[in-house]
């Protein structure tokens, strides 16, 4: 039965939404956590309060399933058919899943329906279709020998998800990891577990063996750490803060040296040169800066602009912010919803006062919309005269505050863009093809977009440099690399 967004919104009002542990042949305890929506800070239901014992049970069944070959032993074509059925079910239930992410994360429903869920569906279809088109290699040898170079599933995968794109990040990790034959244990963010729970249910309906895909909900310090330290987990793929990413490296070092894949924070630059087409750039700059309430790792939170066009650009951006409506994310047309929780709201809010004290000049915005719901709503805000020494230039805010810094020369622009511990994404604007080629190579970022804001698409690997992460990439065929291991089989003909 299909469920509409209106029905999800009503169930949320009645506190009837639930996300529990899904572990084959195992009954978790009845412990649960109350789940609140950032829209108005009201209770919308509960999630399971998972434990290390739950993780251990999930790992045991994952390993058993991997070894018995009920999923890992299927041919790529057989797994493909199951993955395609799952993709079709997710597509069929897109409205329900979009509404779950809306109430769980405070994301605008329009974005969930038109961006997040279509991208989620595309990811599942793409990896389902890709899995039977991967080939190994044959080593160059003489007639007396033959060397096969093959890729095998790594085993038990822990996927630890962020709260900012719940359904889409589930797809980015689970689709390639499962398609290649692994057993996967998903730990969704405790703030946003609803869509993950529903998608795992749909996976079982599609024919994914329950032992090959488990869900353990709960707190990071209990469930996430248990996954990171478990001696029978082969790899943990984590998206989230750099601080927590460091912890997973520690967990691995202190346990079985499992592989750790990190996609962490960012402080991405947007560089606007003197010859840029400003009118064409405006919607891209706005999207990079404020899309998803700026709760986005690749958020273009530093606008580095040539001094000769800064005044004109700021006038155009100020006018553009008025079209970004702040409000209840369940309503169509709303672009900016609430911050995810009060602690995060307070952190973002602190940058408003700190930037003024440090010498930044408020251009537009800066107001807290305490009249809306939870009160965790912040207008799109732009500060000018931000220098590299200021907190707003250096630290990831994860909220709708844009820092503007001016430059005179190309070298100065590149130095400012690269003046960060991160290196996830960058964008720049110029009509000079020689400058474009030169600057794109000099900026230290995993994805550099030219004359527009983009993270690439499903075919291109996504991941960063420096403290933005390492160990593997999401998206593209490269995503399979973090979930497989390479084996050489050597034949001797004597």
XYZ file of C-alpha atoms in Angstrom:
494
model
C 0.000 0.000 0.000
C 1.316 3.412 -0.946
C 1.455 6.083 1.735
C 1.145 9.779 0.905
C 3.139 12.621 2.395
C -0.023 13.878 4.094
C -0.418 10.543 5.845
C 3.196 10.640 7.027
C 2.747 14.188 8.318
C -0.373 13.100 10.210
C 1.364 10.065 11.707
C 4.167 12.368 12.842
C 1.626 14.590 14.620
C 0.268 11.491 16.360
C 3.795 10.337 17.344
C 3.305 7.118 15.386
C 6.541 6.927 13.374
C 8.938 4.137 14.265
C 12.403 2.924 13.287
C 13.564 -0.271 14.964
C 16.440 -2.682 14.633
C 16.187 -5.187 11.795
C 18.424 -8.172 12.554
C 17.535 -11.602 11.184
C 16.662 -14.199 13.822
C 17.320 -11.847 16.720
C 15.003 -9.994 19.061
C 16.370 -6.697 20.314
C 15.456 -5.309 23.712
C 12.476 -2.988 24.011
C 14.704 0.003 24.806
C 13.808 3.003 22.675
C 14.540 6.686 22.222
C 11.930 9.362 21.634
C 12.288 10.928 18.201
C 11.656 14.658 17.735
C 11.198 16.656 14.557
C 13.260 19.854 14.200
C 10.252 21.464 12.524
C 8.599 22.275 15.871
C 10.552 20.066 18.331
C 7.518 17.834 18.862
C 7.750 14.082 19.370
C 6.986 12.156 16.165
C 7.587 8.641 17.468
C 10.474 6.451 18.584
C 13.601 4.713 17.363
C 15.271 1.657 18.852
C 17.969 2.372 21.419
C 20.478 -0.063 19.994
C 23.358 -1.566 21.961
C 26.705 -3.276 21.465
C 24.863 -6.561 21.941
C 22.609 -5.698 18.993
C 25.656 -4.885 16.872
C 27.264 -8.187 17.823
C 24.135 -10.078 16.785
C 24.001 -8.200 13.477
C 27.667 -8.911 12.756
C 27.240 -12.605 13.538
C 24.331 -13.058 11.138
C 26.088 -10.897 8.526
C 29.192 -13.088 8.667
C 27.148 -16.288 8.618
C 25.202 -15.096 5.581
C 28.355 -13.993 3.796
C 30.006 -17.355 4.342
C 26.981 -19.449 3.334
C 26.859 -17.708 -0.045
C 23.104 -17.062 -0.063
C 23.892 -13.535 -1.264
C 27.662 -13.360 -1.847
C 27.543 -16.592 -3.853
C 24.929 -15.411 -6.312
C 26.030 -14.450 -9.783
C 26.174 -10.709 -10.538
C 23.152 -11.157 -12.798
C 21.150 -12.720 -9.966
C 22.021 -9.960 -7.515
C 21.239 -7.436 -10.231
C 17.656 -8.674 -10.543
C 17.072 -8.345 -6.802
C 18.647 -4.876 -6.716
C 16.461 -3.767 -9.627
C 13.330 -4.937 -7.800
C 14.473 -2.990 -4.764
C 15.066 0.133 -6.852
C 11.575 -0.185 -8.301
C 10.053 -0.429 -4.824
C 11.960 2.615 -3.620
C 10.794 4.537 -6.669
C 7.228 3.409 -6.038
C 7.395 4.568 -2.401
C 9.304 7.788 -3.105
C 6.634 10.109 -1.726
C 6.521 8.227 1.562
C 10.324 8.224 1.880
C 10.546 11.922 0.991
C 8.011 12.784 3.679
C 9.908 10.715 6.248
C 13.112 12.651 5.537
C 11.167 15.920 5.647
C 9.784 15.410 9.150
C 12.863 13.612 10.465
C 15.504 16.104 9.275
C 13.453 19.262 8.702
C 14.348 19.168 5.001
C 12.052 21.049 2.597
C 9.566 18.579 1.136
C 10.059 20.072 -2.333
C 13.769 19.216 -2.182
C 13.077 15.740 -0.841
C 10.592 14.989 -3.616
C 12.447 16.609 -6.506
C 16.107 16.085 -5.628
C 16.881 13.628 -2.821
C 14.579 10.759 -3.725
C 15.170 10.875 -7.485
C 18.913 10.763 -6.752
C 18.371 7.882 -4.322
C 16.414 5.898 -6.898
C 18.983 6.648 -9.606
C 21.778 5.361 -7.356
C 20.076 2.002 -6.803
C 19.321 1.540 -10.493
C 22.835 2.548 -11.506
C 24.638 0.113 -9.202
C 22.178 -2.662 -10.006
C 22.985 -2.222 -13.680
C 26.716 -1.789 -13.124
C 27.395 -4.948 -11.139
C 27.390 -7.380 -14.070
C 29.587 -5.126 -16.198
C 32.733 -5.229 -14.091
C 35.656 -7.279 -15.318
C 38.867 -8.547 -13.805
C 42.245 -8.623 -15.566
C 44.714 -11.122 -16.948
C 48.381 -10.532 -16.232
C 50.812 -10.398 -19.186
C 52.696 -13.714 -19.063
C 54.284 -16.301 -21.257
C 52.615 -19.568 -22.261
C 53.764 -21.373 -19.132
C 51.798 -19.156 -16.733
C 48.501 -17.335 -16.418
C 47.592 -14.751 -13.806
C 44.009 -13.768 -13.020
C 43.417 -10.523 -11.146
C 39.939 -10.578 -9.617
C 37.900 -8.498 -7.202
C 35.941 -10.180 -4.421
C 33.498 -8.732 -1.874
C 35.349 -7.769 1.288
C 32.866 -9.395 3.694
C 31.003 -7.547 6.452
C 30.498 -3.826 5.852
C 29.443 -1.248 8.424
C 27.746 1.787 6.863
C 27.506 4.726 9.257
C 25.264 7.443 7.861
C 24.928 11.214 8.414
C 21.711 13.049 9.211
C 21.738 15.654 6.428
C 20.750 13.454 3.443
C 19.286 10.337 5.087
C 17.881 8.433 2.092
C 20.489 9.552 -0.415
C 23.487 8.674 1.798
C 21.902 5.294 2.513
C 21.879 4.694 -1.241
C 25.430 5.953 -1.789
C 26.836 3.374 0.629
C 24.439 0.449 0.686
C 23.792 0.126 -3.064
C 27.414 -0.533 -4.152
C 28.342 -2.464 -0.995
C 25.408 -4.852 -1.288
C 25.444 -5.128 -5.093
C 29.007 -6.461 -5.080
C 28.046 -9.259 -2.670
C 28.837 -8.048 0.835
C 26.734 -8.333 3.961
C 25.915 -4.813 5.156
C 25.025 -3.427 8.574
C 23.545 0.067 8.463
C 23.798 2.463 11.380
C 21.636 5.502 10.516
C 22.069 8.787 12.362
C 19.984 8.722 15.533
C 18.383 12.000 14.442
C 17.213 10.599 11.085
C 16.541 6.863 11.081
C 13.063 6.663 9.551
C 13.787 6.380 5.820
C 16.594 3.856 6.393
C 14.218 1.604 8.326
C 11.648 1.754 5.565
C 14.170 1.112 2.789
C 15.508 -1.984 4.554
C 11.931 -3.269 4.805
C 11.576 -2.725 1.063
C 14.864 -4.560 0.475
C 13.468 -7.652 2.174
C 10.334 -7.359 0.062
C 12.527 -7.246 -3.052
C 14.318 -10.446 -2.056
C 17.498 -9.308 -0.318
C 18.295 -11.990 2.308
C 17.668 -10.605 5.781
C 21.077 -11.743 6.933
C 22.745 -9.759 4.140
C 21.267 -6.424 5.244
C 20.730 -5.387 8.859
C 19.772 -2.119 10.520
C 20.867 -1.113 14.010
C 19.470 2.209 15.249
C 20.660 4.200 18.221
C 23.346 6.499 19.536
C 26.732 6.848 17.934
C 28.632 6.299 21.163
C 26.915 2.935 21.586
C 26.122 1.543 18.133
C 28.673 3.415 16.028
C 31.552 2.691 18.358
C 30.549 -0.981 18.649
C 30.634 -1.283 14.854
C 33.972 0.503 14.690
C 35.531 -1.767 17.302
C 33.988 -5.093 16.300
C 36.724 -7.575 15.315
C 34.604 -9.244 12.625
C 33.680 -6.116 10.662
C 35.920 -5.793 7.599
C 35.304 -2.179 6.635
C 33.408 0.807 8.005
C 32.326 3.483 5.552
C 31.528 6.681 7.439
C 30.111 10.031 6.389
C 29.988 12.721 9.039
C 32.166 15.123 10.984
C 35.945 15.044 10.910
C 35.954 14.698 14.702
C 33.964 11.456 14.610
C 35.999 10.287 11.625
C 39.092 10.442 13.831
C 37.335 8.192 16.337
C 36.741 5.502 13.724
C 40.446 5.492 12.916
C 41.101 4.986 16.630
C 38.522 2.182 16.873
C 40.160 0.416 13.949
C 43.662 0.797 15.356
C 42.564 -0.598 18.701
C 40.686 -3.575 17.215
C 41.290 -5.501 13.977
C 42.729 -2.772 11.713
C 39.559 -2.837 9.647
C 39.517 -0.563 6.643
C 38.024 2.863 7.327
C 36.540 5.025 4.595
C 35.939 8.631 5.603
C 33.887 11.343 3.932
C 34.056 14.177 6.415
C 33.734 17.927 6.580
C 34.412 20.749 4.180
C 34.916 24.482 3.907
C 34.468 24.789 0.183
C 35.402 27.938 -1.729
C 33.473 29.630 -4.499
C 35.786 31.856 -6.519
C 34.347 34.581 -8.753
C 36.770 36.187 -11.179
C 36.419 39.617 -12.760
C 35.267 38.195 -16.108
C 32.542 35.942 -14.653
C 28.975 36.047 -15.974
C 27.438 37.254 -12.702
C 23.798 36.791 -13.647
C 24.414 33.208 -14.693
C 26.465 32.574 -11.552
C 23.924 33.865 -9.004
C 21.626 30.803 -8.784
C 24.641 28.497 -8.530
C 26.320 30.585 -5.823
C 23.073 30.661 -3.864
C 22.562 26.918 -4.182
C 26.134 26.172 -3.148
C 25.830 28.449 -0.136
C 22.307 27.729 1.127
C 20.946 24.499 -0.346
C 19.691 22.136 2.370
C 20.033 24.944 4.936
C 23.793 24.728 4.235
C 23.816 21.423 6.127
C 25.930 19.990 3.349
C 29.551 18.824 3.410
C 30.259 20.428 0.029
C 28.551 23.705 0.947
C 30.274 26.631 -0.782
C 30.527 28.615 2.425
C 33.459 30.835 1.387
C 32.791 33.270 -1.463
C 36.107 34.602 -2.766
C 35.384 37.392 -5.234
C 37.464 39.805 -7.302
C 37.383 43.257 -5.744
C 36.224 44.916 -8.983
C 32.953 42.945 -9.111
C 32.275 42.412 -5.421
C 29.881 45.342 -4.973
C 27.736 44.315 -7.949
C 27.771 40.666 -6.963
C 26.706 41.384 -3.376
C 23.810 43.515 -4.611
C 22.615 40.650 -6.810
C 23.039 38.081 -4.024
C 21.131 40.255 -1.561
C 18.239 40.436 -3.984
C 18.405 36.671 -4.534
C 18.185 35.836 -0.825
C 14.698 37.340 -0.706
C 13.487 34.508 -2.964
C 14.677 31.838 -0.544
C 11.666 31.400 1.694
C 12.237 30.418 5.321
C 9.412 28.406 6.830
C 7.750 25.102 7.620
C 9.514 22.564 5.374
C 6.291 20.612 4.894
C 4.966 23.487 2.800
C 5.668 23.687 -0.920
C 7.883 26.590 -1.899
C 9.892 26.693 1.321
C 13.647 26.667 0.686
C 15.052 27.005 4.208
C 13.846 24.843 7.067
C 15.174 24.523 10.626
C 18.565 23.471 11.878
C 18.587 19.776 12.767
C 18.589 20.161 16.583
C 18.989 22.804 19.259
C 22.664 22.107 19.955
C 23.470 22.556 16.278
C 21.281 25.656 16.077
C 23.180 27.214 18.990
C 26.493 26.435 17.302
C 25.426 28.062 14.021
C 23.874 31.005 15.833
C 27.150 31.668 17.671
C 28.845 32.470 14.358
C 26.508 35.430 13.879
C 27.817 37.190 16.986
C 31.403 36.000 16.620
C 31.721 37.267 13.047
C 30.521 40.751 14.009
C 32.944 40.847 16.954
C 35.813 39.773 14.702
C 35.096 42.549 12.193
C 32.800 41.013 9.611
C 30.203 43.283 7.996
C 26.642 42.022 7.769
C 25.320 42.389 4.222
C 21.940 40.678 4.557
C 20.056 38.288 6.817
C 21.356 37.512 10.278
C 17.956 37.090 11.877
C 16.670 34.180 13.933
C 13.096 33.233 13.043
C 11.957 32.400 16.576
C 8.353 32.841 15.406
C 8.575 29.593 13.451
C 8.034 26.184 15.032
C 11.040 25.121 17.079
C 12.664 28.520 16.634
C 15.755 26.891 15.095
C 15.334 28.788 11.828
C 18.059 31.145 10.532
C 17.705 33.446 7.549
C 20.194 33.141 4.694
C 23.011 35.394 5.866
C 25.949 37.020 4.085
C 28.955 38.629 5.775
C 31.478 40.739 3.865
C 35.032 41.700 4.888
C 35.774 38.220 6.209
C 39.514 37.648 6.504
C 41.349 34.311 6.682
C 41.961 34.781 10.401
C 38.243 34.903 11.243
C 36.314 31.949 12.615
C 33.759 32.135 9.800
C 36.501 31.670 7.207
C 38.221 28.780 8.981
C 35.522 26.625 10.585
C 32.750 24.529 9.079
C 29.465 26.154 10.102
C 26.919 23.763 8.563
C 24.364 26.555 8.581
C 23.185 29.334 6.218
C 25.994 31.844 6.710
C 28.169 32.855 3.757
C 31.608 34.441 4.218
C 32.764 36.916 1.537
C 36.444 37.684 0.968
C 37.907 39.764 -1.855
C 41.065 39.281 -3.922
C 43.114 41.159 -6.546
C 45.136 38.526 -8.422
C 44.636 34.947 -9.580
C 47.413 33.729 -7.297
C 45.788 35.403 -4.314
C 42.460 33.764 -5.206
C 44.026 30.306 -5.365
C 45.874 30.819 -2.096
C 42.672 31.889 -0.360
C 40.741 28.943 -1.824
C 43.377 26.480 -0.614
C 43.753 28.099 2.822
C 41.830 25.384 4.667
C 42.376 22.016 6.312
C 39.634 20.599 4.102
C 39.457 19.770 0.411
C 36.088 18.327 -0.490
C 34.738 20.594 -3.223
C 35.206 23.947 -4.921
C 33.627 25.989 -7.687
C 34.795 28.996 -9.660
C 33.493 31.332 -12.321
C 35.367 32.702 -15.328
C 34.927 33.004 -19.089
C 38.660 32.689 -19.788
C 39.405 29.144 -20.949
C 43.121 29.423 -20.144
C 42.355 30.584 -16.607
C 39.751 27.835 -16.229
C 42.218 25.084 -17.064
C 44.921 26.546 -14.855
C 42.773 27.244 -11.784
C 40.938 23.908 -11.898
C 44.277 22.085 -11.580
C 45.581 24.323 -8.792
C 42.624 24.144 -6.421
C 42.992 21.364 -3.852
C 39.595 19.689 -3.821
C 38.133 16.340 -4.776
C 35.489 17.943 -7.016
C 36.033 21.250 -8.802
C 33.107 22.640 -10.770
C 33.487 25.394 -13.363
C 30.841 28.087 -13.931
C 28.356 26.321 -11.718
C 27.900 24.415 -8.476
C 27.978 20.644 -8.767
C 29.096 17.513 -6.956
C 29.250 15.654 -10.275
C 26.741 12.857 -10.767
C 26.350 9.161 -10.056
C 29.037 8.306 -12.631
C 31.768 10.423 -10.984
C 33.568 9.570 -7.732
C 32.848 11.860 -4.780
C 35.294 12.417 -1.957
C 37.854 14.899 -0.775
C 41.443 15.682 0.109
C 43.083 16.457 3.434
C 40.752 16.354 6.440
C 37.705 15.951 4.204
C 38.446 12.240 4.152
C 40.230 9.365 2.481
C 40.143 5.606 2.040
C 37.634 5.453 -0.799
C 35.077 7.313 -2.856
C 31.300 7.339 -3.030
C 29.634 7.202 -6.459
C 31.053 6.046 -9.762
C 32.580 2.652 -10.364
C 35.225 3.767 -7.868
C 32.740 3.176 -5.038
C 33.111 -0.571 -5.563
C 36.792 -0.339 -4.626
C 36.135 0.328 -0.942
C 33.884 -2.746 -0.705
C 36.082 -5.241 -2.552
C 39.526 -6.766 -2.197
C 41.890 -7.743 -4.974
C 43.053 -11.343 -5.373
C 45.605 -12.852 -7.753
C 45.136 -16.441 -8.921
C 48.317 -17.728 -10.567
C 48.307 -20.797 -12.825
C 51.543 -22.638 -13.626
C 51.619 -24.829 -16.734
C 54.700 -27.048 -16.744
